[in-house]
Amino acid sequence: MLTSASTSHVFHRLANSVPPLAVGASGIEIVDSTGKRYLDASGGAAVSCIGHGEPRVVEAIRQQAAALDYAHNVSFTSEAAEELAAFLCRATPLALEKVQFVGSGSEAVEAALKLARQFHIERGDAGRHVVISRLQSYHGNTLGALARGGNVARSRPYAPMMVESPRIEPCFEYHHRRPDESPLAYGQRAADALEEEILRIGSDKVAAFIAETVVGATSGAVPPAPGYFQRIREICDRYGILLILDEVMCGASRTGPFLACETEGIQPDIVTLAKGLGGGYQSIAAVMCTRQVHQAFAEGSGRFVHGHTFMAHPVACAAALAVQKVIQQDGLALNVARQGETLHHLLEARLGHHPHVGDIRGRGLLQAIEMVADRSSKQPFPSARGLAAAVDSECRARGLMVYPGTGTVDGVAGDHILLAPPYNVSREALHQIVDRLGDAVETVLGRT
C-alpha cells in the first residue's frame, strides 16, 4: 500500500501526500485499502449521480467496447453518439436541438465560448468577441474557461497567461440582497448589472454572457433570485447576445428537471453539461445548442473550427446513455426533488440554529451549508483558519465524503460544505450523512 509521496509515481494534487487508495465502490459507498467505508455524500465533485457499480451501465460499457471501442469523430459517427444526442434533446422541453460531445466540463465550456464567437463571425458580425461572466463563478480549469470564471484561488497563479474578461457581480441573495429589498427586486437589480456592463464595453463587441444556473463549487449551491434569469434573457435579446448557461454541475437532473434552467422559464442559446451526464463511469461532457446557433454554421462556412481527438467517444457515449436511461427508467428525477427536500429539512433541523451556520441553501440534491463567524453580520471566519478543510477532515474521519469550499464570499474569505449525493439516495442514507456532517461541524465549531 502506498504511504507517502516518495512511493508513488502519480503527480497528485497535493504534492507532498498520497490520498487513501480506493479499492472498491458500490452504491453510495467507497472502500479504501484498509477496509474503511465512506459514504459518498458529494459524488466526488457532484459526479456519481446514480452511485457506484450500477450493473446496467457496466454492461453497456462492456458491450460497446467489444463492438466499437473508438472511431475518430471526423471520419465516423457512432450509434451510441447519435442515440445519446437524440435522448438529451428529448429530455428537455427547451428548444435545444444539436449536441456536441467532449471529454470534460472545461472542454465543454471552451467549446461553448468558441461556438459563440464563431456564431457571430458566421453572421457577419466579427466584432463581437467579448464574453461577460460573473464574479464567484467557476467554468473550468483550462485557460479559456478559467479566464471567464470568478474563482480567485484557482485563477490567481495563471492570471498573467489569461485573456482579460469582464465580470459582473454574482446573483448571491444571502450576501448581496439589501434588507429593504424583496427577493424579486434584488434579482432585477443583480441582472441589470449585465446591461450596464454591455453598455460600458459597447454592445457591438459582446458575443455572449455565461453563468451557472445554480452556482456550484465556488460559492456553494447558490440558486438564482426570482426573476433574475428572465431579466438576463431580456437583456441578451435586446443586444443580440448569446446566453450560455453552464450546467456542468447543476444539470442532468441534479436539481430535479433535466436542465436547471427549466425552472427559470427561459430559453438559453447554449448549455454545457458534464458531471451527471456520465455519472463518473466514463469521462464525457456535452454542449447543447439551439437550431438557430447551428444553422449559422450550416448556412455559413459549414465548419466549426474546433475539435478534440476523443470527441464523441463511442464507449463514453454508451456509458452516458446507459446512465441517463437508468435515471429515466428508475424515476430518479422525481426522487431528486423528493429527497432534495428531505436533505434540506434534515440540514435545517440539525444545523439551522447553529450559531456558526449562516445559510443552508440549494436546489434538489445540490445543497450546501455556509459557515460564518457571526450570523447577524454574516461575517466569515478568517481564511487562515482553514475551516472548510477542518470540517472535511472530521467528516472523513467519520467515513463521510463531502465537497469543501473556500473563498465563498469574495474569492478569499468564506467557507462552505457542498453535498451532492446520488439521485437514488435513500432517506436512511440522508440521515446518516447529516448526522455525520453535524458531528463534524460541532467538533470543529462547538455545539449550539
PDB file of C-alpha atoms in Angstrom, residues 57-299:
ATOM      1  CA  VAL A  57     -24.027   0.818 -17.055  1.00  0.00           C
ATOM      2  CA  VAL A  58     -21.151  -1.616 -16.618  1.00  0.00           C
ATOM      3  CA  GLU A  59     -22.743  -3.955 -19.163  1.00  0.00           C
ATOM      4  CA  ALA A  60     -23.337  -1.133 -21.640  1.00  0.00           C
ATOM      5  CA  ILE A  61     -19.660  -0.210 -21.442  1.00  0.00           C
ATOM      6  CA  ARG A  62     -18.625  -3.829 -21.974  1.00  0.00           C
ATOM      7  CA  GLN A  63     -20.865  -4.261 -24.997  1.00  0.00           C
ATOM      8  CA  GLN A  64     -19.775  -1.013 -26.640  1.00  0.00           C
ATOM      9  CA  ALA A  65     -16.070  -1.675 -26.075  1.00  0.00           C
ATOM     10  CA  ALA A  66     -16.483  -5.096 -27.666  1.00  0.00           C
ATOM     11  CA  ALA A  67     -18.360  -3.728 -30.684  1.00  0.00           C
ATOM     12  CA  LEU A  68     -16.634  -0.395 -31.354  1.00  0.00           C
ATOM     13  CA  ASP A  69     -14.058   0.964 -28.944  1.00  0.00           C
ATOM     14  CA  TYR A  70     -13.014   4.092 -30.882  1.00  0.00           C
ATOM     15  CA  ALA A  71     -13.597   5.840 -34.176  1.00  0.00           C
ATOM     16  CA  HIS A  72     -12.336   9.333 -34.972  1.00  0.00           C
ATOM     17  CA  ASN A  73     -15.280  11.699 -34.987  1.00  0.00           C
ATOM     18  CA  VAL A  74     -14.177  13.486 -38.163  1.00  0.00           C
ATOM     19  CA  SER A  75     -14.379  10.252 -40.134  1.00  0.00           C
ATOM     20  CA  PHE A  76     -17.235   8.430 -38.400  1.00  0.00           C
ATOM     21  CA  THR A  77     -20.192   8.871 -36.122  1.00  0.00           C
ATOM     22  CA  SER A  78     -21.453   6.059 -33.903  1.00  0.00           C
ATOM     23  CA  GLU A  79     -24.804   4.674 -32.906  1.00  0.00           C
ATOM     24  CA  ALA A  80     -24.037   5.485 -29.264  1.00  0.00           C
ATOM     25  CA  ALA A  81     -23.357   9.161 -30.036  1.00  0.00           C
ATOM     26  CA  GLU A  82     -26.411   9.524 -32.260  1.00  0.00           C
ATOM     27  CA  GLU A  83     -28.710   7.870 -29.750  1.00  0.00           C
ATOM     28  CA  LEU A  84     -27.328   9.839 -26.813  1.00  0.00           C
ATOM     29  CA  ALA A  85     -27.731  13.161 -28.632  1.00  0.00           C
ATOM     30  CA  ALA A  86     -31.328  12.345 -29.521  1.00  0.00           C
ATOM     31  CA  PHE A  87     -32.010  11.268 -25.937  1.00  0.00           C
ATOM     32  CA  LEU A  88     -30.670  14.543 -24.500  1.00  0.00           C
ATOM     33  CA  CYS A  89     -32.691  16.687 -26.889  1.00  0.00           C
ATOM     34  CA  ARG A  90     -35.843  14.782 -25.918  1.00  0.00           C
ATOM     35  CA  ALA A  91     -35.013  15.028 -22.209  1.00  0.00           C
ATOM     36  CA  THR A  92     -35.735  18.764 -22.050  1.00  0.00           C
ATOM     37  CA  PRO A  93     -38.757  20.721 -23.290  1.00  0.00           C
ATOM     38  CA  LEU A  94     -36.409  23.536 -24.279  1.00  0.00           C
ATOM     39  CA  ALA A  95     -35.549  24.048 -27.949  1.00  0.00           C
ATOM     40  CA  LEU A  96     -32.037  22.609 -27.877  1.00  0.00           C
ATOM     41  CA  GLU A  97     -31.588  20.522 -31.000  1.00  0.00           C
ATOM     42  CA  LYS A  98     -27.879  19.895 -31.579  1.00  0.00           C
ATOM     43  CA  VAL A  99     -25.271  18.307 -29.285  1.00  0.00           C
ATOM     44  CA  GLN A 100     -21.506  18.058 -29.406  1.00  0.00           C
ATOM     45  CA  PHE A 101     -19.709  15.608 -27.084  1.00  0.00           C
ATOM     46  CA  VAL A 102     -16.344  16.329 -25.485  1.00  0.00           C
ATOM     47  CA  GLY A 103     -14.350  14.885 -22.610  1.00  0.00           C
ATOM     48  CA  SER A 104     -14.848  17.221 -19.633  1.00  0.00           C
ATOM     49  CA  GLY A 105     -16.756  20.213 -18.351  1.00  0.00           C
ATOM     50  CA  SER A 106     -13.808  22.504 -19.032  1.00  0.00           C
ATOM     51  CA  GLU A 107     -13.710  21.291 -22.640  1.00  0.00           C
ATOM     52  CA  ALA A 108     -17.449  21.887 -22.944  1.00  0.00           C
ATOM     53  CA  VAL A 109     -17.102  25.483 -21.775  1.00  0.00           C
ATOM     54  CA  GLU A 110     -14.158  26.072 -24.135  1.00  0.00           C
ATOM     55  CA  ALA A 111     -16.288  24.748 -26.991  1.00  0.00           C
ATOM     56  CA  ALA A 112     -19.247  26.923 -25.962  1.00  0.00           C
ATOM     57  CA  LEU A 113     -17.089  30.056 -25.882  1.00  0.00           C
ATOM     58  CA  LYS A 114     -15.687  29.305 -29.343  1.00  0.00           C
ATOM     59  CA  LEU A 115     -19.155  28.432 -30.602  1.00  0.00           C
ATOM     60  CA  ALA A 116     -20.462  31.833 -29.513  1.00  0.00           C
ATOM     61  CA  ARG A 117     -17.555  33.655 -31.128  1.00  0.00           C
ATOM     62  CA  GLN A 118     -17.796  31.831 -34.456  1.00  0.00           C
ATOM     63  CA  PHE A 119     -21.593  32.146 -34.467  1.00  0.00           C
ATOM     64  CA  HIS A 120     -21.223  35.913 -34.783  1.00  0.00           C
ATOM     65  CA  ILE A 121     -18.469  35.566 -37.403  1.00  0.00           C
ATOM     66  CA  GLU A 122     -20.729  33.332 -39.494  1.00  0.00           C
ATOM     67  CA  ARG A 123     -23.420  36.007 -39.333  1.00  0.00           C
ATOM     68  CA  GLY A 124     -21.043  38.727 -40.491  1.00  0.00           C
ATOM     69  CA  ASP A 125     -20.638  40.307 -37.053  1.00  0.00           C
ATOM     70  CA  ALA A 126     -16.946  39.596 -36.439  1.00  0.00           C
ATOM     71  CA  GLY A 127     -16.528  42.476 -33.985  1.00  0.00           C
ATOM     72  CA  ARG A 128     -18.281  40.511 -31.268  1.00  0.00           C
ATOM     73  CA  HIS A 129     -15.681  38.671 -29.199  1.00  0.00           C
ATOM     74  CA  VAL A 130     -16.178  39.644 -25.545  1.00  0.00           C
ATOM     75  CA  VAL A 131     -17.780  37.141 -23.171  1.00  0.00           C
ATOM     76  CA  ILE A 132     -19.113  38.595 -19.929  1.00  0.00           C
ATOM     77  CA  SER A 133     -19.229  36.360 -16.862  1.00  0.00           C
ATOM     78  CA  ARG A 134     -19.771  36.742 -13.121  1.00  0.00           C
ATOM     79  CA  LEU A 135     -17.618  37.017 -10.037  1.00  0.00           C
ATOM     80  CA  GLN A 136     -17.774  33.984  -7.707  1.00  0.00           C
ATOM     81  CA  SER A 137     -18.320  31.634 -10.614  1.00  0.00           C
ATOM     82  CA  TYR A 138     -16.433  28.644 -11.957  1.00  0.00           C
ATOM     83  CA  HIS A 139     -16.401  27.420 -15.530  1.00  0.00           C
ATOM     84  CA  GLY A 140     -13.431  25.063 -15.684  1.00  0.00           C
ATOM     85  CA  ASN A 141      -9.665  24.789 -15.300  1.00  0.00           C
ATOM     86  CA  THR A 142      -8.438  25.199 -18.876  1.00  0.00           C
ATOM     87  CA  LEU A 143      -7.127  28.721 -19.520  1.00  0.00           C
ATOM     88  CA  GLY A 144     -10.042  29.928 -21.632  1.00  0.00           C
ATOM     89  CA  ALA A 145     -12.656  28.663 -19.200  1.00  0.00           C
ATOM     90  CA  LEU A 146     -10.635  29.806 -16.184  1.00  0.00           C
ATOM     91  CA  ALA A 147     -10.380  33.305 -17.616  1.00  0.00           C
ATOM     92  CA  ARG A 148     -14.178  33.559 -17.711  1.00  0.00           C
ATOM     93  CA  GLY A 149     -14.644  32.197 -14.198  1.00  0.00           C
ATOM     94  CA  GLY A 150     -14.614  34.131 -10.966  1.00  0.00           C
ATOM     95  CA  ASN A 151     -12.773  31.677  -8.727  1.00  0.00           C
ATOM     96  CA  VAL A 152      -9.877  33.749  -7.429  1.00  0.00           C
ATOM     97  CA  ALA A 153      -7.924  30.921  -5.803  1.00  0.00           C
ATOM     98  CA  ARG A 154      -7.853  28.795  -8.937  1.00  0.00           C
ATOM     99  CA  SER A 155      -7.112  31.586 -11.391  1.00  0.00           C
ATOM    100  CA  ARG A 156      -4.587  33.720  -9.478  1.00  0.00           C
ATOM    101  CA  PRO A 157      -1.434  31.689 -10.369  1.00  0.00           C
ATOM    102  CA  TYR A 158      -2.267  31.835 -14.071  1.00  0.00           C
ATOM    103  CA  ALA A 159      -3.589  35.392 -14.313  1.00  0.00           C
ATOM    104  CA  PRO A 160      -0.683  36.640 -16.500  1.00  0.00           C
ATOM    105  CA  MET A 161      -1.459  33.875 -19.009  1.00  0.00           C
ATOM    106  CA  MET A 162      -5.173  34.584 -19.334  1.00  0.00           C
ATOM    107  CA  VAL A 163      -7.104  36.961 -21.530  1.00  0.00           C
ATOM    108  CA  GLU A 164      -8.861  39.705 -19.591  1.00  0.00           C
ATOM    109  CA  SER A 165     -12.569  39.070 -19.206  1.00  0.00           C
ATOM    110  CA  PRO A 166     -15.207  41.433 -17.786  1.00  0.00           C
ATOM    111  CA  ARG A 167     -17.246  40.167 -14.851  1.00  0.00           C
ATOM    112  CA  ILE A 168     -20.333  41.464 -13.115  1.00  0.00           C
ATOM    113  CA  GLU A 169     -21.424  40.904  -9.524  1.00  0.00           C
ATOM    114  CA  PRO A 170     -22.900  37.475  -8.783  1.00  0.00           C
ATOM    115  CA  CYS A 171     -26.548  36.846  -8.037  1.00  0.00           C
ATOM    116  CA  PHE A 172     -25.976  35.901  -4.402  1.00  0.00           C
ATOM    117  CA  GLU A 173     -29.028  36.780  -2.383  1.00  0.00           C
ATOM    118  CA  TYR A 174     -27.669  35.741   1.030  1.00  0.00           C
ATOM    119  CA  HIS A 175     -24.816  38.253   0.845  1.00  0.00           C
ATOM    120  CA  HIS A 176     -25.997  40.937  -1.568  1.00  0.00           C
ATOM    121  CA  ARG A 177     -29.737  41.498  -1.086  1.00  0.00           C
ATOM    122  CA  ARG A 178     -30.431  44.637   0.911  1.00  0.00           C
ATOM    123  CA  PRO A 179     -32.675  44.410   3.998  1.00  0.00           C
ATOM    124  CA  ASP A 180     -35.270  46.692   2.401  1.00  0.00           C
ATOM    125  CA  GLU A 181     -35.260  44.767  -0.879  1.00  0.00           C
ATOM    126  CA  SER A 182     -37.574  41.929  -1.886  1.00  0.00           C
ATOM    127  CA  PRO A 183     -36.023  38.819  -3.488  1.00  0.00           C
ATOM    128  CA  LEU A 184     -37.638  39.787  -6.803  1.00  0.00           C
ATOM    129  CA  ALA A 185     -36.350  43.359  -6.649  1.00  0.00           C
ATOM    130  CA  TYR A 186     -32.881  42.076  -5.837  1.00  0.00           C
ATOM    131  CA  GLY A 187     -32.980  39.659  -8.759  1.00  0.00           C
ATOM    132  CA  GLN A 188     -33.853  42.510 -11.122  1.00  0.00           C
ATOM    133  CA  ARG A 189     -31.084  44.707  -9.744  1.00  0.00           C
ATOM    134  CA  ALA A 190     -28.498  41.931  -9.988  1.00  0.00           C
ATOM    135  CA  ALA A 191     -29.474  41.250 -13.597  1.00  0.00           C
ATOM    136  CA  ASP A 192     -29.392  44.913 -14.551  1.00  0.00           C
ATOM    137  CA  ALA A 193     -25.650  44.874 -13.874  1.00  0.00           C
ATOM    138  CA  LEU A 194     -25.304  42.956 -17.141  1.00  0.00           C
ATOM    139  CA  GLU A 195     -26.858  45.751 -19.181  1.00  0.00           C
ATOM    140  CA  GLU A 196     -24.621  48.304 -17.511  1.00  0.00           C
ATOM    141  CA  GLU A 197     -21.546  46.257 -18.411  1.00  0.00           C
ATOM    142  CA  ILE A 198     -22.701  45.733 -22.002  1.00  0.00           C
ATOM    143  CA  LEU A 199     -23.147  49.477 -22.464  1.00  0.00           C
ATOM    144  CA  ARG A 200     -19.772  50.174 -20.863  1.00  0.00           C
ATOM    145  CA  ILE A 201     -17.994  47.791 -23.251  1.00  0.00           C
ATOM    146  CA  GLY A 202     -20.120  48.532 -26.299  1.00  0.00           C
ATOM    147  CA  SER A 203     -22.880  46.152 -27.327  1.00  0.00           C
ATOM    148  CA  ASP A 204     -21.322  45.597 -30.760  1.00  0.00           C
ATOM    149  CA  LYS A 205     -18.323  43.927 -29.073  1.00  0.00           C
ATOM    150  CA  VAL A 206     -20.147  41.478 -26.774  1.00  0.00           C
ATOM    151  CA  ALA A 207     -20.661  37.934 -28.037  1.00  0.00           C
ATOM    152  CA  ALA A 208     -22.152  36.171 -25.014  1.00  0.00           C
ATOM    153  CA  PHE A 209     -22.927  36.108 -21.331  1.00  0.00           C
ATOM    154  CA  ILE A 210     -22.068  32.933 -19.409  1.00  0.00           C
ATOM    155  CA  ALA A 211     -23.424  31.937 -15.999  1.00  0.00           C
ATOM    156  CA  GLU A 212     -24.055  28.868 -13.877  1.00  0.00           C
ATOM    157  CA  THR A 213     -27.801  28.430 -13.464  1.00  0.00           C
ATOM    158  CA  VAL A 214     -27.210  27.232  -9.896  1.00  0.00           C
ATOM    159  CA  VAL A 215     -23.711  28.182  -8.774  1.00  0.00           C
ATOM    160  CA  GLY A 216     -21.671  25.122  -7.818  1.00  0.00           C
ATOM    161  CA  ALA A 217     -18.308  24.797  -6.114  1.00  0.00           C
ATOM    162  CA  THR A 218     -17.139  28.411  -5.828  1.00  0.00           C
ATOM    163  CA  SER A 219     -19.963  29.714  -3.641  1.00  0.00           C
ATOM    164  CA  GLY A 220     -21.786  26.517  -2.766  1.00  0.00           C
ATOM    165  CA  ALA A 221     -25.165  25.674  -4.339  1.00  0.00           C
ATOM    166  CA  VAL A 222     -26.397  29.256  -4.820  1.00  0.00           C
ATOM    167  CA  PRO A 223     -29.751  29.357  -6.656  1.00  0.00           C
ATOM    168  CA  PRO A 224     -30.748  32.440  -8.672  1.00  0.00           C
ATOM    169  CA  ALA A 225     -33.040  35.059  -7.181  1.00  0.00           C
ATOM    170  CA  PRO A 226     -36.611  35.142  -8.551  1.00  0.00           C
ATOM    171  CA  GLY A 227     -36.821  36.777 -11.964  1.00  0.00           C
ATOM    172  CA  TYR A 228     -33.050  37.059 -12.373  1.00  0.00           C
ATOM    173  CA  PHE A 229     -32.657  34.921 -15.470  1.00  0.00           C
ATOM    174  CA  GLN A 230     -35.837  36.243 -17.086  1.00  0.00           C
ATOM    175  CA  ARG A 231     -34.289  39.722 -16.977  1.00  0.00           C
ATOM    176  CA  ILE A 232     -30.938  38.369 -18.158  1.00  0.00           C
ATOM    177  CA  ARG A 233     -32.671  36.777 -21.155  1.00  0.00           C
ATOM    178  CA  GLU A 234     -34.407  40.062 -21.982  1.00  0.00           C
ATOM    179  CA  ILE A 235     -31.113  41.944 -21.881  1.00  0.00           C
ATOM    180  CA  CYS A 236     -29.329  39.396 -24.067  1.00  0.00           C
ATOM    181  CA  ASP A 237     -32.139  39.552 -26.634  1.00  0.00           C
ATOM    182  CA  ARG A 238     -32.101  43.351 -26.603  1.00  0.00           C
ATOM    183  CA  TYR A 239     -28.445  43.483 -27.603  1.00  0.00           C
ATOM    184  CA  GLY A 240     -28.171  40.359 -29.780  1.00  0.00           C
ATOM    185  CA  ILE A 241     -26.009  38.494 -27.259  1.00  0.00           C
ATOM    186  CA  LEU A 242     -25.965  34.717 -26.793  1.00  0.00           C
ATOM    187  CA  LEU A 243     -26.851  33.298 -23.380  1.00  0.00           C
ATOM    188  CA  ILE A 244     -24.610  30.409 -22.328  1.00  0.00           C
ATOM    189  CA  LEU A 245     -25.726  28.513 -19.241  1.00  0.00           C
ATOM    190  CA  ASP A 246     -23.096  26.395 -17.549  1.00  0.00           C
ATOM    191  CA  GLU A 247     -24.890  23.375 -16.109  1.00  0.00           C
ATOM    192  CA  VAL A 248     -21.814  21.180 -15.788  1.00  0.00           C
ATOM    193  CA  MET A 249     -22.627  20.665 -12.106  1.00  0.00           C
ATOM    194  CA  CYS A 250     -26.308  21.556 -11.761  1.00  0.00           C
ATOM    195  CA  GLY A 251     -27.625  19.966 -14.969  1.00  0.00           C
ATOM    196  CA  ALA A 252     -28.513  16.395 -15.970  1.00  0.00           C
ATOM    197  CA  SER A 253     -31.286  16.195 -13.324  1.00  0.00           C
ATOM    198  CA  ARG A 254     -29.089  17.232 -10.362  1.00  0.00           C
ATOM    199  CA  THR A 255     -31.697  19.800  -9.278  1.00  0.00           C
ATOM    200  CA  GLY A 256     -34.745  17.813 -10.472  1.00  0.00           C
ATOM    201  CA  PRO A 257     -35.584  18.748 -14.075  1.00  0.00           C
ATOM    202  CA  PHE A 258     -33.096  17.650 -16.718  1.00  0.00           C
ATOM    203  CA  LEU A 259     -31.833  21.229 -17.021  1.00  0.00           C
ATOM    204  CA  ALA A 260     -31.897  23.518 -14.009  1.00  0.00           C
ATOM    205  CA  CYS A 261     -32.846  26.448 -16.238  1.00  0.00           C
ATOM    206  CA  GLU A 262     -36.200  24.814 -16.984  1.00  0.00           C
ATOM    207  CA  THR A 263     -37.291  26.023 -13.539  1.00  0.00           C
ATOM    208  CA  GLU A 264     -36.406  29.582 -14.544  1.00  0.00           C
ATOM    209  CA  GLY A 265     -38.707  29.528 -17.574  1.00  0.00           C
ATOM    210  CA  ILE A 266     -36.098  30.719 -20.043  1.00  0.00           C
ATOM    211  CA  GLN A 267     -34.543  29.516 -23.277  1.00  0.00           C
ATOM    212  CA  PRO A 268     -30.720  29.536 -23.351  1.00  0.00           C
ATOM    213  CA  ASP A 269     -28.832  29.543 -26.638  1.00  0.00           C
ATOM    214  CA  ILE A 270     -26.095  27.188 -25.453  1.00  0.00           C
ATOM    215  CA  VAL A 271     -25.893  24.838 -22.451  1.00  0.00           C
ATOM    216  CA  THR A 272     -22.921  22.871 -21.135  1.00  0.00           C
ATOM    217  CA  LEU A 273     -23.293  19.541 -19.304  1.00  0.00           C
ATOM    218  CA  ALA A 274     -20.818  17.118 -17.783  1.00  0.00           C
ATOM    219  CA  LYS A 275     -20.711  15.608 -14.299  1.00  0.00           C
ATOM    220  CA  GLY A 276     -24.125  13.978 -14.059  1.00  0.00           C
ATOM    221  CA  LEU A 277     -24.119  13.173 -17.760  1.00  0.00           C
ATOM    222  CA  GLY A 278     -21.841  10.139 -17.475  1.00  0.00           C
ATOM    223  CA  GLY A 279     -22.123   9.723 -13.724  1.00  0.00           C
ATOM    224  CA  GLY A 280     -18.387   9.048 -13.431  1.00  0.00           C
ATOM    225  CA  TYR A 281     -18.484   5.829 -15.432  1.00  0.00           C
ATOM    226  CA  GLN A 282     -16.654   7.498 -18.316  1.00  0.00           C
ATOM    227  CA  SER A 283     -15.253  10.958 -18.998  1.00  0.00           C
ATOM    228  CA  ILE A 284     -17.816  12.834 -21.085  1.00  0.00           C
ATOM    229  CA  ALA A 285     -19.384  16.259 -21.410  1.00  0.00           C
ATOM    230  CA  ALA A 286     -21.729  17.941 -23.843  1.00  0.00           C
ATOM    231  CA  VAL A 287     -22.550  21.254 -25.470  1.00  0.00           C
ATOM    232  CA  MET A 288     -26.183  21.676 -26.478  1.00  0.00           C
ATOM    233  CA  CYS A 289     -27.364  24.492 -28.720  1.00  0.00           C
ATOM    234  CA  THR A 290     -30.444  25.781 -30.495  1.00  0.00           C
ATOM    235  CA  ARG A 291     -31.217  25.241 -34.167  1.00  0.00           C
ATOM    236  CA  GLN A 292     -30.533  28.928 -34.785  1.00  0.00           C
ATOM    237  CA  VAL A 293     -26.972  28.620 -33.494  1.00  0.00           C
ATOM    238  CA  HIS A 294     -26.317  25.508 -35.569  1.00  0.00           C
ATOM    239  CA  GLN A 295     -27.865  26.980 -38.714  1.00  0.00           C
ATOM    240  CA  ALA A 296     -25.420  29.872 -38.646  1.00  0.00           C
ATOM    241  CA  PHE A 297     -22.682  27.308 -39.264  1.00  0.00           C
ATOM    242  CA  ALA A 298     -24.647  25.099 -41.636  1.00  0.00           C
ATOM    243  CA  GLU A 299     -25.603  28.064 -43.825  1.00  0.00           C
TER     244      GLU A 299
END
